[in-house]
PDB file of C-alpha atoms in Angstrom:
ATOM      1  CA  VAL D  80       9.220 -82.208  69.675  1.00  0.00           C
ATOM      2  CA  GLN D  81      10.520 -79.023  68.092  1.00  0.00           C
ATOM      3  CA  LEU D  82       9.150 -75.520  68.354  1.00  0.00           C
ATOM      4  CA  GLN D  83      10.119 -72.647  66.068  1.00  0.00           C
ATOM      5  CA  ALA D  84       9.104 -69.098  66.996  1.00  0.00           C
ATOM      6  CA  SER D  85       9.005 -66.327  64.421  1.00  0.00           C
ATOM      7  CA  GLY D  86       7.415 -62.972  63.691  1.00  0.00           C
ATOM      8  CA  GLY D  87       9.412 -60.715  65.964  1.00  0.00           C
ATOM      9  CA  GLY D  88      10.748 -57.385  64.864  1.00  0.00           C
ATOM     10  CA  LEU D  89      10.945 -53.662  65.521  1.00  0.00           C
ATOM     11  CA  VAL D  90       7.687 -51.784  66.006  1.00  0.00           C
ATOM     12  CA  GLN D  91       6.698 -48.389  67.347  1.00  0.00           C
ATOM     13  CA  ALA D  92       4.812 -48.034  70.598  1.00  0.00           C
ATOM     14  CA  GLY D  93       1.104 -48.524  70.013  1.00  0.00           C
ATOM     15  CA  GLY D  94       1.708 -50.882  67.120  1.00  0.00           C
ATOM     16  CA  SER D  95       0.966 -54.568  66.688  1.00  0.00           C
ATOM     17  CA  LEU D  96       2.836 -57.757  65.936  1.00  0.00           C
ATOM     18  CA  ARG D  97       1.792 -61.372  65.573  1.00  0.00           C
ATOM     19  CA  LEU D  98       4.198 -64.040  66.704  1.00  0.00           C
ATOM     20  CA  SER D  99       3.962 -67.554  65.343  1.00  0.00           C
ATOM     21  CA  CYS D 100       5.206 -70.842  66.752  1.00  0.00           C
ATOM     22  CA  ALA D 101       5.465 -73.815  64.431  1.00  0.00           C
ATOM     23  CA  THR D 102       5.430 -77.169  66.197  1.00  0.00           C
ATOM     24  CA  SER D 103       6.368 -80.672  65.190  1.00  0.00           C
ATOM     25  CA  VAL D 104       3.913 -82.400  67.530  1.00  0.00           C
ATOM     26  CA  ARG D 105       1.571 -85.052  66.205  1.00  0.00           C
ATOM     27  CA  THR D 106      -1.569 -83.606  67.778  1.00  0.00           C
ATOM     28  CA  LEU D 107      -1.335 -80.042  69.023  1.00  0.00           C
ATOM     29  CA  SER D 108      -4.593 -80.283  70.964  1.00  0.00           C
ATOM     30  CA  ASP D 109      -2.848 -82.774  73.282  1.00  0.00           C
ATOM     31  CA  TYR D 110      -0.491 -80.034  74.475  1.00  0.00           C
ATOM     32  CA  ALA D 111      -0.702 -77.049  76.720  1.00  0.00           C
ATOM     33  CA  VAL D 112       1.103 -74.194  74.959  1.00  0.00           C
ATOM     34  CA  ALA D 113       2.446 -70.924  76.257  1.00  0.00           C
ATOM     35  CA  TRP D 114       4.447 -67.819  75.539  1.00  0.00           C
ATOM     36  CA  PHE D 115       7.093 -66.456  77.872  1.00  0.00           C
ATOM     37  CA  ARG D 116       9.435 -63.527  77.481  1.00  0.00           C
ATOM     38  CA  GLN D 117      12.732 -62.397  78.882  1.00  0.00           C
ATOM     39  CA  ALA D 118      14.111 -58.884  78.775  1.00  0.00           C
ATOM     40  CA  PRO D 119      17.831 -58.146  79.277  1.00  0.00           C
ATOM     41  CA  GLY D 120      18.781 -58.365  82.934  1.00  0.00           C
ATOM     42  CA  LYS D 121      15.334 -59.590  83.944  1.00  0.00           C
ATOM     43  CA  GLU D 122      13.847 -62.933  84.855  1.00  0.00           C
ATOM     44  CA  ARG D 123      11.685 -64.892  82.497  1.00  0.00           C
ATOM     45  CA  GLU D 124       8.095 -63.666  82.564  1.00  0.00           C
ATOM     46  CA  PHE D 125       4.899 -65.533  81.812  1.00  0.00           C
ATOM     47  CA  VAL D 126       2.922 -63.951  78.973  1.00  0.00           C
ATOM     48  CA  ALA D 127       0.055 -66.242  77.972  1.00  0.00           C
ATOM     49  CA  ALA D 128      -0.976 -69.892  77.887  1.00  0.00           C
ATOM     50  CA  SER D 129      -3.635 -72.185  76.509  1.00  0.00           C
ATOM     51  CA  ARG D 130      -4.553 -75.463  78.172  1.00  0.00           C
ATOM     52  CA  ARG D 131      -4.829 -78.761  76.334  1.00  0.00           C
ATOM     53  CA  ARG D 132      -7.794 -78.835  73.951  1.00  0.00           C
ATOM     54  CA  GLY D 133      -7.682 -75.035  74.135  1.00  0.00           C
ATOM     55  CA  THR D 134     -10.262 -75.167  76.894  1.00  0.00           C
ATOM     56  CA  SER D 135      -8.874 -72.241  78.866  1.00  0.00           C
ATOM     57  CA  THR D 136      -6.452 -69.401  78.420  1.00  0.00           C
ATOM     58  CA  LEU D 137      -4.500 -67.381  80.941  1.00  0.00           C
ATOM     59  CA  TYR D 138      -2.594 -64.121  80.627  1.00  0.00           C
ATOM     60  CA  GLY D 139       0.039 -62.318  82.589  1.00  0.00           C
ATOM     61  CA  ASP D 140      -1.205 -59.166  84.274  1.00  0.00           C
ATOM     62  CA  SER D 141       1.063 -56.923  82.213  1.00  0.00           C
ATOM     63  CA  VAL D 142      -0.401 -58.083  78.876  1.00  0.00           C
ATOM     64  CA  LYS D 143      -4.021 -58.773  79.793  1.00  0.00           C
ATOM     65  CA  GLY D 144      -6.386 -57.079  77.385  1.00  0.00           C
ATOM     66  CA  ARG D 145      -3.625 -56.396  74.833  1.00  0.00           C
ATOM     67  CA  PHE D 146      -2.309 -59.843  73.873  1.00  0.00           C
ATOM     68  CA  THR D 147      -4.225 -62.877  72.626  1.00  0.00           C
ATOM     69  CA  ILE D 148      -2.962 -66.444  72.407  1.00  0.00           C
ATOM     70  CA  SER D 149      -4.515 -68.744  69.845  1.00  0.00           C
ATOM     71  CA  ARG D 150      -3.796 -72.037  68.166  1.00  0.00           C
ATOM     72  CA  ASP D 151      -4.511 -73.690  64.849  1.00  0.00           C
ATOM     73  CA  ASN D 152      -4.476 -77.389  65.658  1.00  0.00           C
ATOM     74  CA  ALA D 153      -4.734 -78.448  62.027  1.00  0.00           C
ATOM     75  CA  LYS D 154      -1.638 -76.430  61.102  1.00  0.00           C
ATOM     76  CA  LYS D 155       0.088 -77.245  64.409  1.00  0.00           C
ATOM     77  CA  MET D 156       0.673 -73.551  64.971  1.00  0.00           C
ATOM     78  CA  VAL D 157       0.449 -71.318  68.031  1.00  0.00           C
ATOM     79  CA  TYR D 158       0.076 -67.556  67.742  1.00  0.00           C
ATOM     80  CA  LEU D 159       0.458 -64.533  69.961  1.00  0.00           C
ATOM     81  CA  GLN D 160      -1.326 -61.414  68.721  1.00  0.00           C
ATOM     82  CA  MET D 161       0.191 -58.386  70.424  1.00  0.00           C
ATOM     83  CA  ASN D 162      -1.629 -55.060  70.243  1.00  0.00           C
ATOM     84  CA  SER D 163      -1.010 -51.681  71.836  1.00  0.00           C
ATOM     85  CA  LEU D 164       2.632 -52.548  72.283  1.00  0.00           C
ATOM     86  CA  LYS D 165       4.687 -50.654  74.841  1.00  0.00           C
ATOM     87  CA  PRO D 166       8.458 -50.210  75.169  1.00  0.00           C
ATOM     88  CA  GLU D 167       8.346 -52.436  78.247  1.00  0.00           C
ATOM     89  CA  ASP D 168       7.166 -55.301  76.019  1.00  0.00           C
ATOM     90  CA  THR D 169      10.649 -55.393  74.496  1.00  0.00           C
ATOM     91  CA  ALA D 170      12.073 -58.871  75.091  1.00  0.00           C
ATOM     92  CA  ILE D 171      12.885 -62.188  73.534  1.00  0.00           C
ATOM     93  CA  TYR D 172       9.661 -64.165  73.253  1.00  0.00           C
ATOM     94  CA  TYR D 173       9.664 -67.937  73.614  1.00  0.00           C
ATOM     95  CA  CYS D 174       6.966 -70.469  72.879  1.00  0.00           C
ATOM     96  CA  ALA D 175       6.693 -73.568  75.037  1.00  0.00           C
ATOM     97  CA  ALA D 176       4.649 -76.756  75.132  1.00  0.00           C
ATOM     98  CA  ASN D 177       3.770 -79.507  77.581  1.00  0.00           C
ATOM     99  CA  ALA D 178       1.978 -82.774  76.996  1.00  0.00           C
ATOM    100  CA  ASP D 179       0.760 -83.095  80.585  1.00  0.00           C
ATOM    101  CA  THR D 180      -2.616 -81.956  81.809  1.00  0.00           C
ATOM    102  CA  LEU D 181      -1.787 -78.721  83.623  1.00  0.00           C
ATOM    103  CA  ILE D 182      -4.232 -77.076  85.949  1.00  0.00           C
ATOM    104  CA  LEU D 183      -4.859 -73.414  85.280  1.00  0.00           C
ATOM    105  CA  SER D 184      -2.688 -72.234  88.156  1.00  0.00           C
ATOM    106  CA  SER D 185       0.297 -74.211  86.817  1.00  0.00           C
ATOM    107  CA  LEU D 186       0.276 -72.604  83.393  1.00  0.00           C
ATOM    108  CA  PRO D 187       2.509 -69.642  84.345  1.00  0.00           C
ATOM    109  CA  ASN D 188       5.214 -71.945  85.723  1.00  0.00           C
ATOM    110  CA  GLY D 189       7.897 -72.253  83.069  1.00  0.00           C
ATOM    111  CA  ASP D 190       9.386 -75.284  84.789  1.00  0.00           C
ATOM    112  CA  ARG D 191       6.281 -77.261  83.824  1.00  0.00           C
ATOM    113  CA  TYR D 192       7.038 -77.003  80.112  1.00  0.00           C
ATOM    114  CA  GLY D 193       9.280 -79.611  78.581  1.00  0.00           C
ATOM    115  CA  TYR D 194       9.598 -78.159  75.099  1.00  0.00           C
ATOM    116  CA  TRP D 195      10.843 -74.714  74.154  1.00  0.00           C
ATOM    117  CA  GLY D 196      11.417 -72.797  70.957  1.00  0.00           C
ATOM    118  CA  GLN D 197      14.521 -70.744  70.270  1.00  0.00           C
ATOM    119  CA  GLY D 198      12.952 -67.314  70.823  1.00  0.00           C
ATOM    120  CA  THR D 199      12.194 -64.321  68.650  1.00  0.00           C
ATOM    121  CA  GLN D 200      13.202 -60.732  69.451  1.00  0.00           C
ATOM    122  CA  VAL D 201      10.522 -58.078  69.855  1.00  0.00           C
ATOM    123  CA  THR D 202      11.662 -54.480  70.153  1.00  0.00           C
ATOM    124  CA  VAL D 203       9.196 -51.669  70.797  1.00  0.00           C
ATOM    125  CA  SER D 204      10.479 -48.148  70.282  1.00  0.00           C
ATOM    126  CA  SER D 205       9.015 -45.143  72.091  1.00  0.00           C
TER     127      SER D 205
END
């Protein structure tokens, strides 16, 4: 399974970006998918996740109400719409996937994801 994240870039505070994650899975609906981020000198942070079948979504507290995770199972794509961006959103963003059935409380745990993309840089200027 391969994941390829794209769509990062430089944006001013208050702006928007949409990240994309192309996957090579056979059936995307069989996978839980997630976005994580890591800023320089900081630990990896959970951003958003979608359970298998897209039945539930979960967001990190710092992005709740501003970011939206979505998936297009037919295109095997995962998206992260980021609105009202802040300088503290600056990080490398990674998409991840897992074929297991994860309970909602497990979604933020990066160790539960077996497949990771290479990351895309998001920089928000003040």
